[in-house]
Amino acid sequence: MTTTTNTNLDATPVADTASIGTVLVTSGSGKTGRRVAERLQARNVTVRSGSRRGSTVFDWEAPETWGPALSGADAAYVAYYPDVAAPGAVEAMDAFGKLAAGLGVRRLVLLSGRGEPEALQTEDALREAATGVELTVVQASFFAQNFNEGAMADGVRAGAIPFPAGTTAEPFIDADDLADVLVATLLEDGHAGLVHEVTGPRLLTFAEVAAEISRASGRTVTYVPVSGEEYAAMLEEYGLPRPEAQWLAGLFSMLLDGHNASVTDGVERVLGRAPKDFGSFAAAAWQRG
């Protein structure tokens, strides 16, 4: 197990650490945003759940929506769509950070990708732009929920998971654990300037994931290794534009080249408990009968 030292990268002191009353959740209908919003509401925090069509209109592709959503908020959960490593993310974080600082937002929590070189540039852009704002970065591994809520769910239902992972192992994190970490960093003092690298407790190959799902569901699910080029072609068949499909396939191939094949103690450091194992997630997600 790799023990991660959560480094403080923010040299800007922030004097006002009063309680957080109002939080903007960007991408509030997404996999993590929805969970974060639910947890904040359960703790009686006023939540602005940002989405393109909700009561709090927020669209990463429409910068004119950012200011009204941020105005008067104490903190914001920043989940950039489609990914912090995507083209345009650096520019978006520069503009968003400057706007948040100018509107008096006191705390930002950015969801970032683990082991993504381009994501580090996006983190730095937000860090440099949000002058005087507390910033915490949470770098997460692949979500376990990608197999029952995300793009891979159709493959699971069909009994086959095609993906460009080969035999590389990944420490899948439960999105509920991730949401708990995100909420803690939004509401608790002591996380300013830190980078929390969070993973699940165990490395699994995609073939082992398929076996866990098979065991939990009582149905045979297999992993089908494909190349990045083959996966890009599949994404195009699903309707993704060719440039986006090729970018996503390249991103997944890079992330699963083995450099992320280690676990961290980030969840335990923040929450004081161990993260949920994939087997427990699968048992709950695919209960038989």
mmCIF file of N, CA, C and O in Angstrom, residues 78-115:
data_model
loop_
_atom_site.group_PDB
_atom_site.id
_atom_site.type_symbol
_atom_site.label_atom_id
_atom_site.label_comp_id
_atom_site.label_asym_id
_atom_site.label_seq_id
_atom_site.Cartn_x
_atom_site.Cartn_y
_atom_site.Cartn_z
ATOM 1 N N VAL A 78 -16.259 21.808 -7.375
ATOM 2 C CA VAL A 78 -15.943 22.024 -8.787
ATOM 3 C C VAL A 78 -15.700 20.677 -9.457
ATOM 4 O O VAL A 78 -14.660 20.044 -9.247
ATOM 5 N N ALA A 79 -16.673 20.240 -10.247
ATOM 6 C CA ALA A 79 -16.556 19.001 -11.018
ATOM 7 C C ALA A 79 -16.666 19.391 -12.480
ATOM 8 O O ALA A 79 -17.769 19.592 -12.997
ATOM 9 N N TYR A 80 -15.528 19.521 -13.147
ATOM 10 C CA TYR A 80 -15.514 20.027 -14.515
ATOM 11 C C TYR A 80 -15.905 18.940 -15.507
ATOM 12 O O TYR A 80 -15.427 17.808 -15.431
ATOM 13 N N TYR A 81 -16.761 19.316 -16.430
ATOM 14 C CA TYR A 81 -17.219 18.391 -17.471
ATOM 15 C C TYR A 81 -16.615 18.804 -18.804
ATOM 16 O O TYR A 81 -16.603 19.994 -19.131
ATOM 17 N N PRO A 82 -16.060 17.856 -19.595
ATOM 18 C CA PRO A 82 -16.148 16.398 -19.405
ATOM 19 C C PRO A 82 -15.054 15.813 -18.519
ATOM 20 O O PRO A 82 -15.224 14.735 -17.971
ATOM 21 N N ASP A 83 -13.932 16.513 -18.360
ATOM 22 C CA ASP A 83 -12.843 15.993 -17.540
ATOM 23 C C ASP A 83 -11.817 17.100 -17.363
ATOM 24 O O ASP A 83 -11.639 17.946 -18.250
ATOM 25 N N VAL A 84 -11.151 17.107 -16.214
ATOM 26 C CA VAL A 84 -10.151 18.147 -15.954
ATOM 27 C C VAL A 84 -8.940 18.045 -16.871
ATOM 28 O O VAL A 84 -8.131 18.969 -16.941
ATOM 29 N N ALA A 85 -8.805 16.926 -17.578
ATOM 30 C CA ALA A 85 -7.708 16.779 -18.529
ATOM 31 C C ALA A 85 -8.131 17.112 -19.954
ATOM 32 O O ALA A 85 -7.329 17.022 -20.878
ATOM 33 N N ALA A 86 -9.387 17.499 -20.132
ATOM 34 C CA ALA A 86 -9.912 17.755 -21.473
ATOM 35 C C ALA A 86 -9.423 19.094 -22.017
ATOM 36 O O ALA A 86 -9.110 20.015 -21.256
ATOM 37 N N PRO A 87 -9.359 19.230 -23.328
ATOM 38 C CA PRO A 87 -9.025 20.531 -23.916
ATOM 39 C C PRO A 87 -10.001 21.603 -23.430
ATOM 40 O O PRO A 87 -11.205 21.377 -23.370
ATOM 41 N N GLY A 88 -9.466 22.755 -23.054
ATOM 42 C CA GLY A 88 -10.295 23.845 -22.564
ATOM 43 C C GLY A 88 -10.434 23.908 -21.062
ATOM 44 O O GLY A 88 -10.909 24.914 -20.521
ATOM 45 N N ALA A 89 -10.023 22.853 -20.361
ATOM 46 C CA ALA A 89 -10.194 22.826 -18.909
ATOM 47 C C ALA A 89 -9.328 23.879 -18.224
ATOM 48 O O ALA A 89 -9.768 24.522 -17.259
ATOM 49 N N VAL A 90 -8.102 24.061 -18.673
ATOM 50 C CA VAL A 90 -7.204 25.046 -18.058
ATOM 51 C C VAL A 90 -7.799 26.438 -18.168
ATOM 52 O O VAL A 90 -7.834 27.203 -17.187
ATOM 53 N N GLU A 91 -8.274 26.778 -19.350
ATOM 54 C CA GLU A 91 -8.854 28.104 -19.556
ATOM 55 C C GLU A 91 -10.114 28.296 -18.710
ATOM 56 O O GLU A 91 -10.340 29.378 -18.136
ATOM 57 N N ALA A 92 -10.924 27.255 -18.604
ATOM 58 C CA ALA A 92 -12.142 27.340 -17.808
ATOM 59 C C ALA A 92 -11.823 27.543 -16.332
ATOM 60 O O ALA A 92 -12.449 28.356 -15.649
ATOM 61 N N MET A 93 -10.835 26.811 -15.814
ATOM 62 C CA MET A 93 -10.484 26.951 -14.410
ATOM 63 C C MET A 93 -9.868 28.318 -14.111
ATOM 64 O O MET A 93 -10.078 28.886 -13.033
ATOM 65 N N ASP A 94 -9.124 28.868 -15.048
ATOM 66 C CA ASP A 94 -8.577 30.209 -14.868
ATOM 67 C C ASP A 94 -9.711 31.224 -14.724
ATOM 68 O O ASP A 94 -9.717 32.039 -13.787
ATOM 69 N N ALA A 95 -10.679 31.162 -15.607
ATOM 70 C CA ALA A 95 -11.794 32.110 -15.566
ATOM 71 C C ALA A 95 -12.681 31.871 -14.346
ATOM 72 O O ALA A 95 -13.104 32.822 -13.669
ATOM 73 N N PHE A 96 -12.950 30.618 -14.041
ATOM 74 C CA PHE A 96 -13.814 30.284 -12.900
ATOM 75 C C PHE A 96 -13.159 30.715 -11.587
ATOM 76 O O PHE A 96 -13.818 31.271 -10.703
ATOM 77 N N GLY A 97 -11.856 30.452 -11.439
ATOM 78 C CA GLY A 97 -11.157 30.811 -10.208
ATOM 79 C C GLY A 97 -11.147 32.304 -9.970
ATOM 80 O O GLY A 97 -11.361 32.769 -8.843
ATOM 81 N N LYS A 98 -10.884 33.072 -11.010
ATOM 82 C CA LYS A 98 -10.876 34.530 -10.863
ATOM 83 C C LYS A 98 -12.262 35.043 -10.488
ATOM 84 O O LYS A 98 -12.410 35.942 -9.649
ATOM 85 N N LEU A 99 -13.283 34.468 -11.098
ATOM 86 C CA LEU A 99 -14.652 34.871 -10.795
ATOM 87 C C LEU A 99 -15.014 34.528 -9.358
ATOM 88 O O LEU A 99 -15.598 35.361 -8.635
ATOM 89 N N ALA A 100 -14.672 33.331 -8.920
ATOM 90 C CA ALA A 100 -14.981 32.918 -7.546
ATOM 91 C C ALA A 100 -14.296 33.827 -6.534
ATOM 92 O O ALA A 100 -14.908 34.241 -5.541
ATOM 93 N N ALA A 101 -13.033 34.131 -6.785
ATOM 94 C CA ALA A 101 -12.309 35.019 -5.864
ATOM 95 C C ALA A 101 -12.943 36.396 -5.835
ATOM 96 O O ALA A 101 -13.107 37.008 -4.766
ATOM 97 N N GLY A 102 -13.315 36.920 -6.994
ATOM 98 C CA GLY A 102 -13.911 38.242 -7.063
ATOM 99 C C GLY A 102 -15.260 38.326 -6.389
ATOM 100 O O GLY A 102 -15.657 39.397 -5.903
ATOM 101 N N LEU A 103 -15.983 37.201 -6.344
ATOM 102 C CA LEU A 103 -17.315 37.186 -5.730
ATOM 103 C C LEU A 103 -17.264 36.824 -4.240
ATOM 104 O O LEU A 103 -18.307 36.712 -3.599
ATOM 105 N N GLY A 104 -16.077 36.623 -3.707
ATOM 106 C CA GLY A 104 -15.945 36.373 -2.275
ATOM 107 C C GLY A 104 -16.161 34.939 -1.845
ATOM 108 O O GLY A 104 -16.355 34.676 -0.647
ATOM 109 N N VAL A 105 -16.129 33.986 -2.784
ATOM 110 C CA VAL A 105 -16.213 32.571 -2.396
ATOM 111 C C VAL A 105 -14.978 32.229 -1.569
ATOM 112 O O VAL A 105 -13.865 32.591 -1.915
ATOM 113 N N ARG A 106 -15.163 31.544 -0.453
ATOM 114 C CA ARG A 106 -14.057 31.329 0.468
ATOM 115 C C ARG A 106 -13.381 29.973 0.332
ATOM 116 O O ARG A 106 -12.244 29.801 0.739
ATOM 117 N N ARG A 107 -14.098 29.001 -0.256
ATOM 118 C CA ARG A 107 -13.539 27.643 -0.299
ATOM 119 C C ARG A 107 -13.955 26.951 -1.595
ATOM 120 O O ARG A 107 -15.133 26.981 -1.971
ATOM 121 N N LEU A 108 -12.990 26.323 -2.250
ATOM 122 C CA LEU A 108 -13.239 25.539 -3.444
ATOM 123 C C LEU A 108 -12.677 24.141 -3.250
ATOM 124 O O LEU A 108 -11.582 23.976 -2.708
ATOM 125 N N VAL A 109 -13.422 23.133 -3.712
ATOM 126 C CA VAL A 109 -12.942 21.750 -3.727
ATOM 127 C C VAL A 109 -13.044 21.258 -5.159
ATOM 128 O O VAL A 109 -14.138 21.220 -5.739
ATOM 129 N N LEU A 110 -11.909 20.906 -5.733
ATOM 130 C CA LEU A 110 -11.841 20.462 -7.127
ATOM 131 C C LEU A 110 -11.692 18.953 -7.199
ATOM 132 O O LEU A 110 -10.779 18.384 -6.601
ATOM 133 N N LEU A 111 -12.570 18.313 -7.961
ATOM 134 C CA LEU A 111 -12.410 16.895 -8.260
ATOM 135 C C LEU A 111 -11.461 16.763 -9.436
ATOM 136 O O LEU A 111 -11.695 17.325 -10.512
ATOM 137 N N SER A 112 -10.391 16.010 -9.240
ATOM 138 C CA SER A 112 -9.391 15.837 -10.289
ATOM 139 C C SER A 112 -9.137 14.362 -10.525
ATOM 140 O O SER A 112 -9.592 13.500 -9.769
ATOM 141 N N GLY A 113 -8.412 14.087 -11.613
ATOM 142 C CA GLY A 113 -8.107 12.710 -11.964
ATOM 143 C C GLY A 113 -6.765 12.293 -11.398
ATOM 144 O O GLY A 113 -5.811 13.064 -11.365
ATOM 145 N N ARG A 114 -6.691 11.050 -10.984
ATOM 146 C CA ARG A 114 -5.452 10.518 -10.435
ATOM 147 C C ARG A 114 -4.520 10.110 -11.565
ATOM 148 O O ARG A 114 -4.898 9.376 -12.474
ATOM 149 N N GLY A 115 -3.295 10.609 -11.520
ATOM 150 C CA GLY A 115 -2.309 10.210 -12.505
ATOM 151 C C GLY A 115 -2.529 10.780 -13.885
ATOM 152 O O GLY A 115 -2.103 10.187 -14.878
#
